[in-house]
Amino acid sequence: MISSETVSSYLARLAAKQPTPGGGAAAALHAAQAAALVAMVARYTTGAKYDQHAPLVQRITQAADDFVAEALRLAEADEQAFQAVIDSYKLPSGTDDLKAARAAGIQSALIRAAETPARLIQLSGRIVDLATELFDVANANVISDVAAAADAARAAATTARVNIDINVVAVKDPEARALLAQQTDSIEEKVVLAADGLSARVRERILG
């Protein structure tokens, strides 16, 4: 499981000539790092100097920790979903019935594989929103990490979008394709715009 292996082990598997983990898992880990950075900045935004913001910071810290866990679950779900796609292509097809069962299995697996990055795009947006909330009150000494979080969440969203696209183009059911489109309708573009805007605000604050 990605959540319990070392960074070196994960990177070795990612670099290997094997189908999983791949871009989908990497996208989820971008999101996990983004949320962890938000949590770290929040934890540095505590103490007497920040007492007036304590309820906000506490809520952000808890939410960010929850988002880290959710992103890790999505990383593992993506790896499992893509493996299911690979396995479905290996199903026997020696008879008409087997061909039909294999085709149905492939389509089902492709839809499931597209659902995970769709959830990741939504999570990325929530992480950017959380980082934006924190920006105005964040400890100035670690404000650059708010931008780092925004950029990591941005990468998660754009990478997830590509992973949706590569699965959806092979989905033949128009209703399933439409449903997947609805789940991410314009969300990725909004995440990119929000992340870019937040990063720009951080740089302006740093550079004065």
PDB file of C-alpha atoms in Angstrom:
ATOM      1  CA  MET A   1       0.000   0.000   0.000  1.00  0.00           C
ATOM      2  CA  ILE A   2       1.288   3.431  -0.970  1.00  0.00           C
ATOM      3  CA  SER A   3       0.393   4.921   2.407  1.00  0.00           C
ATOM      4  CA  SER A   4       2.629   2.506   4.284  1.00  0.00           C
ATOM      5  CA  GLU A   5       5.635   2.149   1.989  1.00  0.00           C
ATOM      6  CA  THR A   6       8.771   4.273   2.014  1.00  0.00           C
ATOM      7  CA  VAL A   7       9.255   7.136  -0.414  1.00  0.00           C
ATOM      8  CA  SER A   8      12.157   5.249  -1.996  1.00  0.00           C
ATOM      9  CA  SER A   9      10.054   2.129  -2.448  1.00  0.00           C
ATOM     10  CA  TYR A  10       7.211   4.061  -4.028  1.00  0.00           C
ATOM     11  CA  LEU A  11       9.533   5.919  -6.411  1.00  0.00           C
ATOM     12  CA  ALA A  12      11.228   2.679  -7.405  1.00  0.00           C
ATOM     13  CA  ARG A  13       7.846   1.171  -8.279  1.00  0.00           C
ATOM     14  CA  LEU A  14       6.830   4.347 -10.108  1.00  0.00           C
ATOM     15  CA  ALA A  15      10.025   4.256 -12.172  1.00  0.00           C
ATOM     16  CA  ALA A  16       9.770   0.544 -12.964  1.00  0.00           C
ATOM     17  CA  LYS A  17       8.492  -0.899 -16.225  1.00  0.00           C
ATOM     18  CA  GLN A  18       5.158  -1.860 -14.729  1.00  0.00           C
ATOM     19  CA  PRO A  19       1.672  -0.367 -15.157  1.00  0.00           C
ATOM     20  CA  THR A  20       1.024   0.610 -11.546  1.00  0.00           C
ATOM     21  CA  PRO A  21       1.540   2.933  -9.824  1.00  0.00           C
ATOM     22  CA  GLY A  22       1.341   5.576 -12.525  1.00  0.00           C
ATOM     23  CA  GLY A  23       0.194   9.110 -13.135  1.00  0.00           C
ATOM     24  CA  GLY A  24      -3.036   8.688 -11.217  1.00  0.00           C
ATOM     25  CA  ALA A  25      -1.304   7.674  -8.021  1.00  0.00           C
ATOM     26  CA  ALA A  26       1.244  10.447  -8.526  1.00  0.00           C
ATOM     27  CA  ALA A  27      -1.592  12.967  -8.874  1.00  0.00           C
ATOM     28  CA  ALA A  28      -3.119  11.797  -5.600  1.00  0.00           C
ATOM     29  CA  LEU A  29       0.212  12.158  -3.844  1.00  0.00           C
ATOM     30  CA  HIS A  30       0.474  15.713  -5.185  1.00  0.00           C
ATOM     31  CA  ALA A  31      -2.820  16.358  -3.404  1.00  0.00           C
ATOM     32  CA  ALA A  32      -1.634  14.628  -0.229  1.00  0.00           C
ATOM     33  CA  GLN A  33       1.457  16.824  -0.129  1.00  0.00           C
ATOM     34  CA  ALA A  34      -0.637  19.912  -0.783  1.00  0.00           C
ATOM     35  CA  ALA A  35      -2.917  19.134   2.145  1.00  0.00           C
ATOM     36  CA  ALA A  36       0.046  18.287   4.392  1.00  0.00           C
ATOM     37  CA  LEU A  37       1.630  21.649   3.596  1.00  0.00           C
ATOM     38  CA  VAL A  38      -1.590  23.421   4.539  1.00  0.00           C
ATOM     39  CA  ALA A  39      -1.648  21.490   7.815  1.00  0.00           C
ATOM     40  CA  MET A  40       1.962  22.428   8.525  1.00  0.00           C
ATOM     41  CA  VAL A  41       1.382  26.144   7.916  1.00  0.00           C
ATOM     42  CA  ALA A  42      -1.702  26.004  10.113  1.00  0.00           C
ATOM     43  CA  ARG A  43       0.265  24.424  12.951  1.00  0.00           C
ATOM     44  CA  TYR A  44       2.812  27.221  12.710  1.00  0.00           C
ATOM     45  CA  THR A  45      -0.045  29.722  12.911  1.00  0.00           C
ATOM     46  CA  THR A  46      -0.709  29.101  16.604  1.00  0.00           C
ATOM     47  CA  GLY A  47       0.167  30.669  19.926  1.00  0.00           C
ATOM     48  CA  ALA A  48      -0.667  33.967  21.588  1.00  0.00           C
ATOM     49  CA  LYS A  49       0.008  36.007  18.450  1.00  0.00           C
ATOM     50  CA  TYR A  50      -2.707  34.110  16.596  1.00  0.00           C
ATOM     51  CA  ASP A  51      -5.247  33.590  19.390  1.00  0.00           C
ATOM     52  CA  GLN A  52      -7.948  35.539  17.600  1.00  0.00           C
ATOM     53  CA  HIS A  53      -7.733  33.132  14.683  1.00  0.00           C
ATOM     54  CA  ALA A  54      -7.527  29.950  16.762  1.00  0.00           C
ATOM     55  CA  PRO A  55     -10.954  28.502  15.824  1.00  0.00           C
ATOM     56  CA  LEU A  56     -10.287  29.053  12.118  1.00  0.00           C
ATOM     57  CA  VAL A  57      -6.787  27.591  12.308  1.00  0.00           C
ATOM     58  CA  GLN A  58      -7.976  24.586  14.296  1.00  0.00           C
ATOM     59  CA  ARG A  59     -10.686  23.857  11.738  1.00  0.00           C
ATOM     60  CA  ILE A  60      -8.223  24.199   8.855  1.00  0.00           C
ATOM     61  CA  THR A  61      -5.704  21.923  10.570  1.00  0.00           C
ATOM     62  CA  GLN A  62      -8.276  19.167  11.072  1.00  0.00           C
ATOM     63  CA  ALA A  63      -9.614  19.495   7.532  1.00  0.00           C
ATOM     64  CA  ALA A  64      -6.115  19.421   6.056  1.00  0.00           C
ATOM     65  CA  ASP A  65      -5.250  16.280   8.006  1.00  0.00           C
ATOM     66  CA  ASP A  66      -8.452  14.672   6.753  1.00  0.00           C
ATOM     67  CA  PHE A  67      -7.598  15.639   3.181  1.00  0.00           C
ATOM     68  CA  VAL A  68      -4.171  14.010   3.489  1.00  0.00           C
ATOM     69  CA  ALA A  69      -5.838  10.751   4.469  1.00  0.00           C
ATOM     70  CA  GLU A  70      -8.411  11.061   1.697  1.00  0.00           C
ATOM     71  CA  ALA A  71      -5.727  11.721  -0.918  1.00  0.00           C
ATOM     72  CA  LEU A  72      -3.791   8.643   0.176  1.00  0.00           C
ATOM     73  CA  ARG A  73      -6.940   6.551  -0.115  1.00  0.00           C
ATOM     74  CA  LEU A  74      -7.399   7.874  -3.650  1.00  0.00           C
ATOM     75  CA  ALA A  75      -3.789   7.028  -4.517  1.00  0.00           C
ATOM     76  CA  GLU A  76      -4.402   3.427  -3.536  1.00  0.00           C
ATOM     77  CA  ALA A  77      -7.817   3.365  -5.190  1.00  0.00           C
ATOM     78  CA  ASP A  78      -6.328   4.629  -8.433  1.00  0.00           C
ATOM     79  CA  GLU A  79      -3.655   1.946  -8.440  1.00  0.00           C
ATOM     80  CA  GLN A  80      -6.284  -0.736  -7.834  1.00  0.00           C
ATOM     81  CA  ALA A  81      -8.644   0.685 -10.466  1.00  0.00           C
ATOM     82  CA  PHE A  82      -5.996   0.793 -13.164  1.00  0.00           C
ATOM     83  CA  GLN A  83      -4.878  -2.729 -12.327  1.00  0.00           C
ATOM     84  CA  ALA A  84      -8.507  -3.785 -12.820  1.00  0.00           C
ATOM     85  CA  VAL A  85      -8.433  -2.249 -16.304  1.00  0.00           C
ATOM     86  CA  ILE A  86      -5.300  -4.209 -17.144  1.00  0.00           C
ATOM     87  CA  ASP A  87      -6.811  -7.411 -15.783  1.00  0.00           C
ATOM     88  CA  SER A  88     -10.007  -6.909 -17.774  1.00  0.00           C
ATOM     89  CA  TYR A  89      -8.053  -6.801 -21.035  1.00  0.00           C
ATOM     90  CA  LYS A  90      -6.585 -10.209 -20.142  1.00  0.00           C
ATOM     91  CA  LEU A  91      -9.995 -11.868 -19.869  1.00  0.00           C
ATOM     92  CA  PRO A  92     -10.589 -14.764 -22.295  1.00  0.00           C
ATOM     93  CA  SER A  93     -12.350 -14.039 -25.576  1.00  0.00           C
ATOM     94  CA  GLY A  94     -12.502 -17.426 -27.295  1.00  0.00           C
ATOM     95  CA  THR A  95     -16.290 -17.430 -27.788  1.00  0.00           C
ATOM     96  CA  ASP A  96     -18.927 -14.796 -28.504  1.00  0.00           C
ATOM     97  CA  ASP A  97     -20.133 -14.978 -24.909  1.00  0.00           C
ATOM     98  CA  LEU A  98     -16.605 -14.569 -23.580  1.00  0.00           C
ATOM     99  CA  LYS A  99     -16.001 -11.665 -25.944  1.00  0.00           C
ATOM    100  CA  ALA A 100     -19.156  -9.945 -24.704  1.00  0.00           C
ATOM    101  CA  ALA A 101     -18.220 -10.551 -21.070  1.00  0.00           C
ATOM    102  CA  ARG A 102     -14.692  -9.239 -21.697  1.00  0.00           C
ATOM    103  CA  ALA A 103     -16.011  -6.115 -23.431  1.00  0.00           C
ATOM    104  CA  ALA A 104     -18.422  -5.424 -20.577  1.00  0.00           C
ATOM    105  CA  GLY A 105     -15.654  -5.976 -18.039  1.00  0.00           C
ATOM    106  CA  ILE A 106     -13.356  -3.557 -19.849  1.00  0.00           C
ATOM    107  CA  GLN A 107     -16.020  -0.864 -19.999  1.00  0.00           C
ATOM    108  CA  SER A 108     -16.871  -1.254 -16.319  1.00  0.00           C
ATOM    109  CA  ALA A 109     -13.208  -1.086 -15.338  1.00  0.00           C
ATOM    110  CA  LEU A 110     -12.597   2.007 -17.486  1.00  0.00           C
ATOM    111  CA  ILE A 111     -15.491   3.833 -15.850  1.00  0.00           C
ATOM    112  CA  ARG A 112     -14.236   2.970 -12.373  1.00  0.00           C
ATOM    113  CA  ALA A 113     -10.743   4.088 -13.373  1.00  0.00           C
ATOM    114  CA  ALA A 114     -12.104   7.478 -14.433  1.00  0.00           C
ATOM    115  CA  GLU A 115     -14.154   7.948 -11.257  1.00  0.00           C
ATOM    116  CA  THR A 116     -11.114   8.058  -8.965  1.00  0.00           C
ATOM    117  CA  PRO A 117      -9.370  11.015 -10.656  1.00  0.00           C
ATOM    118  CA  ALA A 118     -12.750  12.759 -10.849  1.00  0.00           C
ATOM    119  CA  ARG A 119     -12.921  12.599  -7.049  1.00  0.00           C
ATOM    120  CA  LEU A 120      -9.325  13.784  -6.886  1.00  0.00           C
ATOM    121  CA  ILE A 121     -10.081  16.929  -8.891  1.00  0.00           C
ATOM    122  CA  GLN A 122     -12.845  17.765  -6.442  1.00  0.00           C
ATOM    123  CA  LEU A 123     -10.499  17.165  -3.508  1.00  0.00           C
ATOM    124  CA  SER A 124      -7.831  19.374  -5.090  1.00  0.00           C
ATOM    125  CA  GLY A 125     -10.318  22.209  -5.256  1.00  0.00           C
ATOM    126  CA  ARG A 126     -11.166  21.822  -1.585  1.00  0.00           C
ATOM    127  CA  ILE A 127      -7.466  21.909  -0.701  1.00  0.00           C
ATOM    128  CA  VAL A 128      -6.914  25.140  -2.631  1.00  0.00           C
ATOM    129  CA  ASP A 129      -9.968  26.645  -0.939  1.00  0.00           C
ATOM    130  CA  LEU A 130      -8.537  25.656   2.439  1.00  0.00           C
ATOM    131  CA  ALA A 131      -5.141  27.157   1.623  1.00  0.00           C
ATOM    132  CA  THR A 132      -6.868  30.352   0.510  1.00  0.00           C
ATOM    133  CA  GLU A 133      -8.703  30.570   3.815  1.00  0.00           C
ATOM    134  CA  LEU A 134      -5.435  30.208   5.674  1.00  0.00           C
ATOM    135  CA  PHE A 135      -3.523  32.738   3.591  1.00  0.00           C
ATOM    136  CA  ASP A 136      -4.820  35.895   5.266  1.00  0.00           C
ATOM    137  CA  VAL A 137      -3.893  34.767   8.779  1.00  0.00           C
ATOM    138  CA  ALA A 138      -0.936  32.482   8.107  1.00  0.00           C
ATOM    139  CA  ASN A 139       2.413  32.840   9.839  1.00  0.00           C
ATOM    140  CA  ALA A 140       4.491  34.967   7.477  1.00  0.00           C
ATOM    141  CA  ASN A 141       7.580  32.847   8.108  1.00  0.00           C
ATOM    142  CA  VAL A 142       6.016  29.905   6.290  1.00  0.00           C
ATOM    143  CA  ILE A 143       3.796  31.756   3.838  1.00  0.00           C
ATOM    144  CA  SER A 144       5.744  30.368   0.865  1.00  0.00           C
ATOM    145  CA  ASP A 145       4.395  26.936   1.771  1.00  0.00           C
ATOM    146  CA  VAL A 146       0.870  28.166   1.074  1.00  0.00           C
ATOM    147  CA  ALA A 147       1.980  28.725  -2.518  1.00  0.00           C
ATOM    148  CA  ALA A 148       3.687  25.330  -2.524  1.00  0.00           C
ATOM    149  CA  ALA A 149       0.408  23.771  -1.407  1.00  0.00           C
ATOM    150  CA  ALA A 150      -1.528  25.598  -4.117  1.00  0.00           C
ATOM    151  CA  ASP A 151       0.908  24.502  -6.800  1.00  0.00           C
ATOM    152  CA  ALA A 152       0.830  20.890  -5.625  1.00  0.00           C
ATOM    153  CA  ALA A 153      -2.976  20.884  -5.634  1.00  0.00           C
ATOM    154  CA  ARG A 154      -2.915  22.415  -9.116  1.00  0.00           C
ATOM    155  CA  ALA A 155      -0.655  19.602 -10.322  1.00  0.00           C
ATOM    156  CA  ALA A 156      -3.002  17.061  -8.765  1.00  0.00           C
ATOM    157  CA  ALA A 157      -5.992  18.495 -10.610  1.00  0.00           C
ATOM    158  CA  THR A 158      -4.367  18.806 -14.035  1.00  0.00           C
ATOM    159  CA  THR A 159      -2.797  15.350 -13.828  1.00  0.00           C
ATOM    160  CA  ALA A 160      -6.104  13.859 -12.736  1.00  0.00           C
ATOM    161  CA  ARG A 161      -7.803  15.518 -15.715  1.00  0.00           C
ATOM    162  CA  VAL A 162      -5.460  13.772 -18.137  1.00  0.00           C
ATOM    163  CA  ASN A 163      -6.121  10.452 -16.420  1.00  0.00           C
ATOM    164  CA  ILE A 164      -9.858  10.955 -16.796  1.00  0.00           C
ATOM    165  CA  ASP A 165      -9.454  11.806 -20.476  1.00  0.00           C
ATOM    166  CA  ILE A 166      -7.404   8.737 -21.332  1.00  0.00           C
ATOM    167  CA  ASN A 167     -10.016   6.451 -19.757  1.00  0.00           C
ATOM    168  CA  VAL A 168     -13.137   8.263 -20.949  1.00  0.00           C
ATOM    169  CA  VAL A 169     -12.147   8.202 -24.622  1.00  0.00           C
ATOM    170  CA  ALA A 170     -12.405   4.410 -24.476  1.00  0.00           C
ATOM    171  CA  VAL A 171     -15.803   4.407 -22.713  1.00  0.00           C
ATOM    172  CA  LYS A 172     -18.521   3.634 -25.255  1.00  0.00           C
ATOM    173  CA  ASP A 173     -21.588   4.323 -23.114  1.00  0.00           C
ATOM    174  CA  PRO A 174     -22.614   7.954 -23.768  1.00  0.00           C
ATOM    175  CA  GLU A 175     -24.539   8.160 -20.499  1.00  0.00           C
ATOM    176  CA  ALA A 176     -21.503   7.042 -18.509  1.00  0.00           C
ATOM    177  CA  ARG A 177     -19.315   9.542 -20.338  1.00  0.00           C
ATOM    178  CA  ALA A 178     -21.804  12.328 -19.672  1.00  0.00           C
ATOM    179  CA  LEU A 179     -21.970  11.448 -15.981  1.00  0.00           C
ATOM    180  CA  LEU A 180     -18.198  11.556 -15.644  1.00  0.00           C
ATOM    181  CA  ALA A 181     -18.148  14.914 -17.414  1.00  0.00           C
ATOM    182  CA  GLN A 182     -20.747  16.285 -15.004  1.00  0.00           C
ATOM    183  CA  GLN A 183     -18.675  15.217 -12.012  1.00  0.00           C
ATOM    184  CA  THR A 184     -15.760  17.398 -13.129  1.00  0.00           C
ATOM    185  CA  ASP A 185     -17.545  20.045 -15.186  1.00  0.00           C
ATOM    186  CA  SER A 186     -15.206  23.067 -15.208  1.00  0.00           C
ATOM    187  CA  ILE A 187     -13.826  22.118 -11.784  1.00  0.00           C
ATOM    188  CA  GLU A 188     -10.285  21.530 -13.004  1.00  0.00           C
ATOM    189  CA  GLU A 189     -10.172  24.940 -14.697  1.00  0.00           C
ATOM    190  CA  LYS A 190     -11.435  26.579 -11.513  1.00  0.00           C
ATOM    191  CA  VAL A 191      -8.794  24.792  -9.436  1.00  0.00           C
ATOM    192  CA  VAL A 192      -6.051  25.991 -11.788  1.00  0.00           C
ATOM    193  CA  LEU A 193      -7.278  29.580 -11.694  1.00  0.00           C
ATOM    194  CA  ALA A 194      -7.658  29.551  -7.905  1.00  0.00           C
ATOM    195  CA  ALA A 195      -4.246  27.958  -7.376  1.00  0.00           C
ATOM    196  CA  ASP A 196      -2.512  30.368  -9.741  1.00  0.00           C
ATOM    197  CA  GLY A 197      -4.225  33.318  -8.077  1.00  0.00           C
ATOM    198  CA  LEU A 198      -3.226  32.167  -4.600  1.00  0.00           C
ATOM    199  CA  SER A 199       0.390  31.590  -5.649  1.00  0.00           C
ATOM    200  CA  ALA A 200       0.491  35.095  -7.104  1.00  0.00           C
ATOM    201  CA  ARG A 201      -0.878  36.568  -3.876  1.00  0.00           C
ATOM    202  CA  VAL A 202       1.767  34.747  -1.864  1.00  0.00           C
ATOM    203  CA  ARG A 203       4.559  36.090  -4.070  1.00  0.00           C
ATOM    204  CA  GLU A 204       3.178  39.609  -3.813  1.00  0.00           C
ATOM    205  CA  ARG A 205       3.137  39.316  -0.039  1.00  0.00           C
ATOM    206  CA  ILE A 206       6.699  37.973   0.043  1.00  0.00           C
ATOM    207  CA  LEU A 207       8.123  40.530  -2.366  1.00  0.00           C
ATOM    208  CA  GLY A 208       6.131  43.425  -0.951  1.00  0.00           C
TER     209      GLY A 208
END
